[in-house]
PDB file of C-alpha atoms in Angstrom:
ATOM      1  CA  MET A 215     105.125  79.474 105.194  1.00  0.00           C
ATOM      2  CA  ALA A 216     105.047  78.528 102.001  1.00  0.00           C
ATOM      3  CA  VAL A 217     105.311  75.057 101.332  1.00  0.00           C
ATOM      4  CA  ASP A 218     108.282  72.991 101.481  1.00  0.00           C
ATOM      5  CA  ALA A 219     107.455  69.386 101.458  1.00  0.00           C
ATOM      6  CA  PRO A 220     107.138  68.070  98.285  1.00  0.00           C
ATOM      7  CA  SER A 221     103.448  67.905  96.981  1.00  0.00           C
ATOM      8  CA  THR A 222     102.084  65.804  94.344  1.00  0.00           C
ATOM      9  CA  LEU A 223     101.525  66.984  91.085  1.00  0.00           C
ATOM     10  CA  VAL A 224      99.000  65.609  89.254  1.00  0.00           C
ATOM     11  CA  ILE A 225      98.095  66.712  85.665  1.00  0.00           C
ATOM     12  CA  ASP A 226      94.980  65.684  84.974  1.00  0.00           C
ATOM     13  CA  THR A 227      92.052  66.870  82.196  1.00  0.00           C
ATOM     14  CA  THR A 228      91.348  70.148  84.462  1.00  0.00           C
ATOM     15  CA  THR A 229      95.429  71.466  84.208  1.00  0.00           C
ATOM     16  CA  VAL A 230      95.480  70.487  80.435  1.00  0.00           C
ATOM     17  CA  VAL A 231      92.058  71.737  79.691  1.00  0.00           C
ATOM     18  CA  SER A 232      93.111  75.131  81.849  1.00  0.00           C
ATOM     19  CA  LEU A 233      96.148  76.123  80.421  1.00  0.00           C
ATOM     20  CA  PHE A 234      94.826  75.472  76.888  1.00  0.00           C
ATOM     21  CA  CYS A 235      91.998  77.210  77.172  1.00  0.00           C
ATOM     22  CA  THR A 236      94.064  80.162  78.500  1.00  0.00           C
ATOM     23  CA  PHE A 237      96.089  79.551  75.057  1.00  0.00           C
ATOM     24  CA  LEU A 238      92.698  79.693  73.115  1.00  0.00           C
ATOM     25  CA  ILE A 239      92.126  83.664  74.661  1.00  0.00           C
ATOM     26  CA  LEU A 240      95.780  84.086  73.746  1.00  0.00           C
ATOM     27  CA  VAL A 241      95.024  83.625  69.829  1.00  0.00           C
ATOM     28  CA  ALA A 242      91.691  84.459  69.905  1.00  0.00           C
ATOM     29  CA  ALA A 243      93.168  88.252  70.874  1.00  0.00           C
ATOM     30  CA  TYR A 244      95.595  87.523  68.302  1.00  0.00           C
ATOM     31  CA  GLY A 245      93.221  86.799  65.496  1.00  0.00           C
ATOM     32  CA  ALA A 246      91.226  89.679  66.769  1.00  0.00           C
ATOM     33  CA  ALA A 247      93.966  91.920  66.223  1.00  0.00           C
ATOM     34  CA  ARG A 248      94.293  90.445  62.788  1.00  0.00           C
ATOM     35  CA  ARG A 249      90.722  91.264  61.640  1.00  0.00           C
ATOM     36  CA  VAL A 250      89.658  94.733  62.947  1.00  0.00           C
ATOM     37  CA  LEU A 251      93.068  96.253  63.214  1.00  0.00           C
ATOM     38  CA  PRO A 252      94.397  98.196  59.486  1.00  0.00           C
ATOM     39  CA  ALA A 253      97.652  96.408  58.208  1.00  0.00           C
ATOM     40  CA  ASP A 254      99.640  99.709  58.709  1.00  0.00           C
ATOM     41  CA  THR A 255      98.794  99.375  62.306  1.00  0.00           C
ATOM     42  CA  ALA A 256     101.916 100.296  64.314  1.00  0.00           C
ATOM     43  CA  PRO A 257     103.416  97.050  66.010  1.00  0.00           C
ATOM     44  CA  LYS A 258     103.663  98.575  69.618  1.00  0.00           C
ATOM     45  CA  LEU A 259      99.796  99.255  69.160  1.00  0.00           C
ATOM     46  CA  ARG A 260      99.381  96.015  67.993  1.00  0.00           C
ATOM     47  CA  VAL A 261     100.618  94.531  70.865  1.00  0.00           C
ATOM     48  CA  LEU A 262      98.782  96.959  73.395  1.00  0.00           C
ATOM     49  CA  PHE A 263      95.443  95.650  71.361  1.00  0.00           C
ATOM     50  CA  VAL A 264      96.423  92.298  71.809  1.00  0.00           C
ATOM     51  CA  TRP A 265      97.489  92.583  75.608  1.00  0.00           C
ATOM     52  CA  HIS A 266      93.968  94.222  76.354  1.00  0.00           C
ATOM     53  CA  LEU A 267      91.534  91.924  74.642  1.00  0.00           C
ATOM     54  CA  PHE A 268      93.508  89.260  76.503  1.00  0.00           C
ATOM     55  CA  ASP A 269      93.042  90.805  79.687  1.00  0.00           C
ATOM     56  CA  ALA A 270      89.733  91.717  79.041  1.00  0.00           C
ATOM     57  CA  LEU A 271      88.609  88.113  78.075  1.00  0.00           C
ATOM     58  CA  ILE A 272      90.528  86.989  81.188  1.00  0.00           C
ATOM     59  CA  HIS A 273      88.606  88.772  83.177  1.00  0.00           C
ATOM     60  CA  SER A 274      85.646  88.591  82.248  1.00  0.00           C
ATOM     61  CA  THR A 275      85.550  85.066  81.989  1.00  0.00           C
ATOM     62  CA  TYR A 276      88.082  83.058  84.199  1.00  0.00           C
ATOM     63  CA  GLU A 277      88.177  85.765  87.197  1.00  0.00           C
ATOM     64  CA  ALA A 278      84.540  86.281  86.859  1.00  0.00           C
ATOM     65  CA  SER A 279      83.608  82.326  87.656  1.00  0.00           C
ATOM     66  CA  TYR A 280      85.959  82.985  90.472  1.00  0.00           C
ATOM     67  CA  LEU A 281      83.325  85.491  91.792  1.00  0.00           C
ATOM     68  CA  TYR A 282      80.353  83.389  90.623  1.00  0.00           C
ATOM     69  CA  ASN A 283      81.663  80.850  92.801  1.00  0.00           C
ATOM     70  CA  CYS A 284      82.227  82.584  95.355  1.00  0.00           C
ATOM     71  CA  PHE A 285      79.036  83.760  95.545  1.00  0.00           C
ATOM     72  CA  PHE A 286      76.883  80.789  94.742  1.00  0.00           C
ATOM     73  CA  THR A 287      78.871  77.720  94.861  1.00  0.00           C
ATOM     74  CA  TYR A 288      78.707  76.858  99.051  1.00  0.00           C
ATOM     75  CA  ALA A 289      77.935  74.026 101.639  1.00  0.00           C
ATOM     76  CA  ASP A 290      75.458  74.272 103.941  1.00  0.00           C
ATOM     77  CA  GLY A 291      76.618  73.216 107.583  1.00  0.00           C
ATOM     78  CA  LEU A 292      80.640  74.203 107.241  1.00  0.00           C
ATOM     79  CA  PRO A 293      81.959  76.970 109.557  1.00  0.00           C
ATOM     80  CA  ASN A 294      82.226  80.479 107.829  1.00  0.00           C
ATOM     81  CA  PRO A 295      85.019  82.022 109.732  1.00  0.00           C
ATOM     82  CA  THR A 296      84.486  85.413 107.519  1.00  0.00           C
ATOM     83  CA  ASN A 297      81.038  85.840 107.974  1.00  0.00           C
ATOM     84  CA  PHE A 298      80.992  86.194 104.125  1.00  0.00           C
ATOM     85  CA  LEU A 299      77.666  87.160 102.821  1.00  0.00           C
ATOM     86  CA  ASN A 300      76.349  86.760 106.966  1.00  0.00           C
ATOM     87  CA  HIS A 301      75.976  83.002 106.608  1.00  0.00           C
ATOM     88  CA  PRO A 302      78.354  81.794 109.514  1.00  0.00           C
ATOM     89  CA  ASN A 303      77.383  78.228 108.935  1.00  0.00           C
ATOM     90  CA  ARG A 304      77.782  77.758 105.451  1.00  0.00           C
ATOM     91  CA  ALA A 305      81.379  77.766 103.103  1.00  0.00           C
ATOM     92  CA  TYR A 306      81.670  79.383  99.890  1.00  0.00           C
ATOM     93  CA  GLY A 307      83.846  79.106  97.240  1.00  0.00           C
ATOM     94  CA  ALA A 308      85.054  77.037  94.512  1.00  0.00           C
ATOM     95  CA  ALA A 309      86.382  73.705  96.636  1.00  0.00           C
ATOM     96  CA  TYR A 310      82.498  72.814  97.193  1.00  0.00           C
ATOM     97  CA  GLY A 311      81.219  72.791  93.843  1.00  0.00           C
ATOM     98  CA  SER A 312      82.101  70.406  91.043  1.00  0.00           C
ATOM     99  CA  SER A 313      81.040  72.430  87.813  1.00  0.00           C
ATOM    100  CA  PRO A 314      84.310  73.066  85.278  1.00  0.00           C
ATOM    101  CA  THR A 315      84.807  76.526  86.824  1.00  0.00           C
ATOM    102  CA  ALA A 316      84.670  74.973  90.328  1.00  0.00           C
ATOM    103  CA  LYS A 317      87.535  72.428  89.447  1.00  0.00           C
ATOM    104  CA  LEU A 318      89.460  74.979  87.271  1.00  0.00           C
ATOM    105  CA  TRP A 319      89.415  77.170  90.263  1.00  0.00           C
ATOM    106  CA  GLN A 320      90.597  73.849  92.489  1.00  0.00           C
ATOM    107  CA  GLU A 321      93.244  73.284  90.217  1.00  0.00           C
ATOM    108  CA  TYR A 322      95.313  76.696  90.760  1.00  0.00           C
ATOM    109  CA  GLY A 323      94.519  77.002  94.409  1.00  0.00           C
ATOM    110  CA  LYS A 324      96.520  73.600  94.600  1.00  0.00           C
ATOM    111  CA  ALA A 325      99.026  76.337  94.401  1.00  0.00           C
ATOM    112  CA  ASP A 326      97.448  79.345  96.216  1.00  0.00           C
ATOM    113  CA  LYS A 327      94.812  78.090  98.185  1.00  0.00           C
ATOM    114  CA  ARG A 328      93.292  81.820  98.415  1.00  0.00           C
ATOM    115  CA  TRP A 329      91.172  80.784  95.418  1.00  0.00           C
ATOM    116  CA  MET A 330      89.352  77.612  96.462  1.00  0.00           C
ATOM    117  CA  TYR A 331      87.684  79.848  99.186  1.00  0.00           C
ATOM    118  CA  ALA A 332      85.770  82.810  99.011  1.00  0.00           C
ATOM    119  CA  ASP A 333      88.689  84.996 100.620  1.00  0.00           C
ATOM    120  CA  LEU A 334      87.769  88.401 101.550  1.00  0.00           C
ATOM    121  CA  SER A 335      90.674  89.967 100.177  1.00  0.00           C
ATOM    122  CA  THR A 336      90.712  88.156  96.862  1.00  0.00           C
ATOM    123  CA  ILE A 337      86.560  88.923  96.161  1.00  0.00           C
ATOM    124  CA  SER A 338      87.407  92.432  96.732  1.00  0.00           C
ATOM    125  CA  LEU A 339      90.127  92.723  94.455  1.00  0.00           C
ATOM    126  CA  GLU A 340      88.173  90.337  92.280  1.00  0.00           C
ATOM    127  CA  LEU A 341      84.995  92.733  92.025  1.00  0.00           C
ATOM    128  CA  LEU A 342      86.942  95.563  90.996  1.00  0.00           C
ATOM    129  CA  THR A 343      89.308  93.909  88.386  1.00  0.00           C
ATOM    130  CA  VAL A 344      85.674  91.806  86.630  1.00  0.00           C
ATOM    131  CA  PHE A 345      83.678  95.326  87.048  1.00  0.00           C
ATOM    132  CA  GLY A 346      86.511  97.901  86.234  1.00  0.00           C
ATOM    133  CA  ALA A 347      89.551  96.612  84.411  1.00  0.00           C
ATOM    134  CA  GLY A 348      88.004  94.358  82.377  1.00  0.00           C
ATOM    135  CA  PRO A 349      85.688  96.659  80.885  1.00  0.00           C
ATOM    136  CA  LEU A 350      88.113  99.503  80.833  1.00  0.00           C
ATOM    137  CA  ALA A 351      90.565  97.150  78.736  1.00  0.00           C
ATOM    138  CA  ALA A 352      87.976  96.533  76.197  1.00  0.00           C
ATOM    139  CA  TRP A 353      87.366  99.914  76.072  1.00  0.00           C
ATOM    140  CA  ILE A 354      90.743 100.449  75.332  1.00  0.00           C
ATOM    141  CA  CYS A 355      90.662  98.060  72.693  1.00  0.00           C
ATOM    142  CA  TRP A 356      87.996 100.156  71.302  1.00  0.00           C
ATOM    143  CA  LEU A 357      90.087 103.172  70.479  1.00  0.00           C
ATOM    144  CA  ILE A 358      93.077 101.472  69.066  1.00  0.00           C
ATOM    145  CA  ALA A 359      90.375  99.882  66.915  1.00  0.00           C
ATOM    146  CA  LYS A 360      88.947 102.933  65.796  1.00  0.00           C
ATOM    147  CA  GLY A 361      92.134 104.549  64.915  1.00  0.00           C
ATOM    148  CA  ASP A 362      92.543 107.145  68.642  1.00  0.00           C
ATOM    149  CA  ARG A 363      95.485 107.975  69.536  1.00  0.00           C
ATOM    150  CA  THR A 364      94.910 110.633  71.344  1.00  0.00           C
ATOM    151  CA  GLY A 365      95.535 111.072  75.344  1.00  0.00           C
ATOM    152  CA  LYS A 366      92.577 109.525  75.849  1.00  0.00           C
ATOM    153  CA  LEU A 367      93.956 106.415  75.171  1.00  0.00           C
ATOM    154  CA  TRP A 368      97.500 106.863  76.830  1.00  0.00           C
ATOM    155  CA  PHE A 369      95.586 108.231  79.759  1.00  0.00           C
ATOM    156  CA  LEU A 370      93.221 104.897  80.146  1.00  0.00           C
ATOM    157  CA  CYS A 371      96.013 102.950  79.745  1.00  0.00           C
ATOM    158  CA  VAL A 372      98.026 104.223  82.789  1.00  0.00           C
ATOM    159  CA  VAL A 373      95.527 104.110  84.377  1.00  0.00           C
ATOM    160  CA  LEU A 374      94.807 100.654  84.104  1.00  0.00           C
ATOM    161  CA  ALA A 375      98.164  99.595  84.151  1.00  0.00           C
ATOM    162  CA  THR A 376      98.556 101.253  87.549  1.00  0.00           C
ATOM    163  CA  ALA A 377      95.801  99.252  88.936  1.00  0.00           C
ATOM    164  CA  GLU A 378      96.537  95.874  87.163  1.00  0.00           C
ATOM    165  CA  LEU A 379     100.129  96.698  89.654  1.00  0.00           C
ATOM    166  CA  TYR A 380      98.428  98.124  92.583  1.00  0.00           C
ATOM    167  CA  GLY A 381      96.073  94.830  92.293  1.00  0.00           C
ATOM    168  CA  GLY A 382      99.002  92.214  91.854  1.00  0.00           C
ATOM    169  CA  PHE A 383     100.615  93.573  94.792  1.00  0.00           C
ATOM    170  CA  MET A 384      97.639  93.526  97.508  1.00  0.00           C
ATOM    171  CA  THR A 385      97.230  90.008  95.968  1.00  0.00           C
ATOM    172  CA  PHE A 386     100.305  88.460  97.026  1.00  0.00           C
ATOM    173  CA  CYS A 387     101.512  91.215  99.849  1.00  0.00           C
ATOM    174  CA  PRO A 388      99.616  89.655 102.740  1.00  0.00           C
ATOM    175  CA  GLU A 389     101.080  86.512 101.954  1.00  0.00           C
ATOM    176  CA  TRP A 390     104.441  87.617 102.231  1.00  0.00           C
ATOM    177  CA  LEU A 391     103.746  89.411 105.437  1.00  0.00           C
ATOM    178  CA  SER A 392     102.352  86.352 106.959  1.00  0.00           C
ATOM    179  CA  GLY A 393     104.730  84.257 105.593  1.00  0.00           C
ATOM    180  CA  SER A 394     102.966  82.526 102.455  1.00  0.00           C
ATOM    181  CA  GLN A 395     101.060  79.988 104.178  1.00  0.00           C
ATOM    182  CA  ASN A 396      98.585  79.522 101.387  1.00  0.00           C
ATOM    183  CA  LEU A 397     100.860  78.759  98.640  1.00  0.00           C
ATOM    184  CA  ASP A 398     102.857  75.458  97.538  1.00  0.00           C
ATOM    185  CA  THR A 399     105.802  76.186  95.866  1.00  0.00           C
ATOM    186  CA  SER A 400     106.939  73.061  96.284  1.00  0.00           C
ATOM    187  CA  ASN A 401     106.437  71.806  92.335  1.00  0.00           C
ATOM    188  CA  PHE A 402     107.749  73.343  89.047  1.00  0.00           C
ATOM    189  CA  MET A 403     103.644  73.859  87.685  1.00  0.00           C
ATOM    190  CA  TYR A 404     103.125  75.548  90.859  1.00  0.00           C
ATOM    191  CA  LEU A 405     105.753  77.899  91.617  1.00  0.00           C
ATOM    192  CA  TRP A 406     107.078  79.015  88.122  1.00  0.00           C
ATOM    193  CA  VAL A 407     103.627  78.158  85.586  1.00  0.00           C
ATOM    194  CA  TYR A 408     100.758  78.795  88.265  1.00  0.00           C
ATOM    195  CA  LEU A 409     102.637  81.871  90.452  1.00  0.00           C
ATOM    196  CA  PHE A 410     105.312  83.354  88.713  1.00  0.00           C
ATOM    197  CA  PHE A 411     103.990  83.021  84.964  1.00  0.00           C
ATOM    198  CA  PHE A 412     100.665  83.833  85.406  1.00  0.00           C
ATOM    199  CA  ASN A 413     101.215  86.457  87.513  1.00  0.00           C
ATOM    200  CA  MET A 414     103.924  88.275  86.321  1.00  0.00           C
ATOM    201  CA  LEU A 415     102.077  88.596  83.176  1.00  0.00           C
ATOM    202  CA  TRP A 416     100.280  91.102  84.928  1.00  0.00           C
ATOM    203  CA  VAL A 417     103.758  93.131  86.119  1.00  0.00           C
ATOM    204  CA  PHE A 418     106.152  93.003  83.397  1.00  0.00           C
ATOM    205  CA  ILE A 419     103.385  94.063  80.550  1.00  0.00           C
ATOM    206  CA  PRO A 420     101.897  96.895  82.401  1.00  0.00           C
ATOM    207  CA  PHE A 421     105.636  98.042  83.452  1.00  0.00           C
ATOM    208  CA  TRP A 422     106.129  98.011  79.956  1.00  0.00           C
ATOM    209  CA  ILE A 423     102.872  99.838  79.336  1.00  0.00           C
ATOM    210  CA  LEU A 424     103.603 102.642  81.807  1.00  0.00           C
ATOM    211  CA  TYR A 425     107.086 102.896  79.991  1.00  0.00           C
ATOM    212  CA  GLU A 426     105.825 103.282  76.632  1.00  0.00           C
ATOM    213  CA  ALA A 427     102.471 105.978  78.216  1.00  0.00           C
ATOM    214  CA  HIS A 428     105.494 107.963  79.187  1.00  0.00           C
ATOM    215  CA  GLY A 429     107.386 108.420  75.996  1.00  0.00           C
ATOM    216  CA  GLN A 430     103.957 109.353  74.446  1.00  0.00           C
ATOM    217  CA  ILE A 431     103.213 112.211  77.008  1.00  0.00           C
ATOM    218  CA  SER A 432     106.786 113.216  77.699  1.00  0.00           C
ATOM    219  CA  ARG A 433     106.789 113.672  73.709  1.00  0.00           C
ATOM    220  CA  ALA A 434     103.626 115.283  73.473  1.00  0.00           C
ATOM    221  CA  PHE A 435     104.271 117.949  76.448  1.00  0.00           C
ATOM    222  CA  LYS A 436     108.045 118.889  74.433  1.00  0.00           C
ATOM    223  CA  SER A 437     105.620 119.553  71.154  1.00  0.00           C
ATOM    224  CA  SER A 438     103.533 121.524  73.634  1.00  0.00           C
ATOM    225  CA  SER A 439     106.118 123.812  75.034  1.00  0.00           C
ATOM    226  CA  GLY A 440     107.458 124.343  71.683  1.00  0.00           C
ATOM    227  CA  TYR A 441     104.125 125.467  70.371  1.00  0.00           C
ATOM    228  CA  TYR A 442     103.889 127.915  73.367  1.00  0.00           C
ATOM    229  CA  SER A 443     107.152 128.944  73.071  1.00  0.00           C
ATOM    230  CA  ASN A 444     107.199 130.141  69.453  1.00  0.00           C
ATOM    231  CA  ASN A 445     103.553 131.402  70.087  1.00  0.00           C
ATOM    232  CA  THR A 446     104.721 133.683  72.929  1.00  0.00           C
ATOM    233  CA  ASN A 447     107.940 134.696  70.853  1.00  0.00           C
ATOM    234  CA  ARG A 448     105.485 135.624  67.855  1.00  0.00           C
ATOM    235  CA  GLN A 449     103.406 137.758  70.311  1.00  0.00           C
ATOM    236  CA  GLY A 450     106.268 139.560  71.877  1.00  0.00           C
ATOM    237  CA  ALA A 451     107.811 140.013  68.642  1.00  0.00           C
ATOM    238  CA  ALA A 452     104.408 142.247  67.420  1.00  0.00           C
ATOM    239  CA  ALA A 453     104.064 144.062  70.466  1.00  0.00           C
ATOM    240  CA  LYS A 454     107.716 145.411  69.876  1.00  0.00           C
ATOM    241  CA  LYS A 455     106.683 146.510  66.375  1.00  0.00           C
ATOM    242  CA  ALA A 456     103.465 147.960  67.698  1.00  0.00           C
ATOM    243  CA  LEU A 457     105.525 150.022  70.122  1.00  0.00           C
TER     244      LEU A 457
END
């Protein structure tokens, strides 16, 4: 089950730098939106741009660094119970490193231990996230920046939002089914900042995107139905005149 006994919360340089860098990524995404989007861009599209650029940057930096540590940071002579990369006596993961990115995941791993090690389910999801979701989010930003408001934009938004929700579910469902053995919810920082806030962003915002996409698609279908209905009526009237 989740850790119930109070754990020692240490707010050190790694904690502060990690949170500050996340904030800087958000500021960079907002700054990019102000720079590349026309002043008359609709607020919702501006939010979509900022979110997807933030999403792409997080996937291509933080989460890519998790994969890097899983594949290239290791300690020999330790058991590898999952036989990751077919090395039974080599343990992989950020827990065995001393680089800034390793320390970042050691910090987050205080709340969810899986991120300190080469957890197979997490790696599988992150491979899709880094090499699939990240580029897709960047593509969406490019479409918004060039003024594309067609069905392609909203289709890609739906695909990515659905993938993000699925990824979040598959990240935590195994923990819920096994008593949350890897989670530490014993203090405010780990529970509400690391686990809740940083993960629920990828729940609430994708749901909002799906809601907006539903509205756009519904309006498009209504417009299309009206066009075909009017066109059919005109064809029927023309046929009657011909008779």
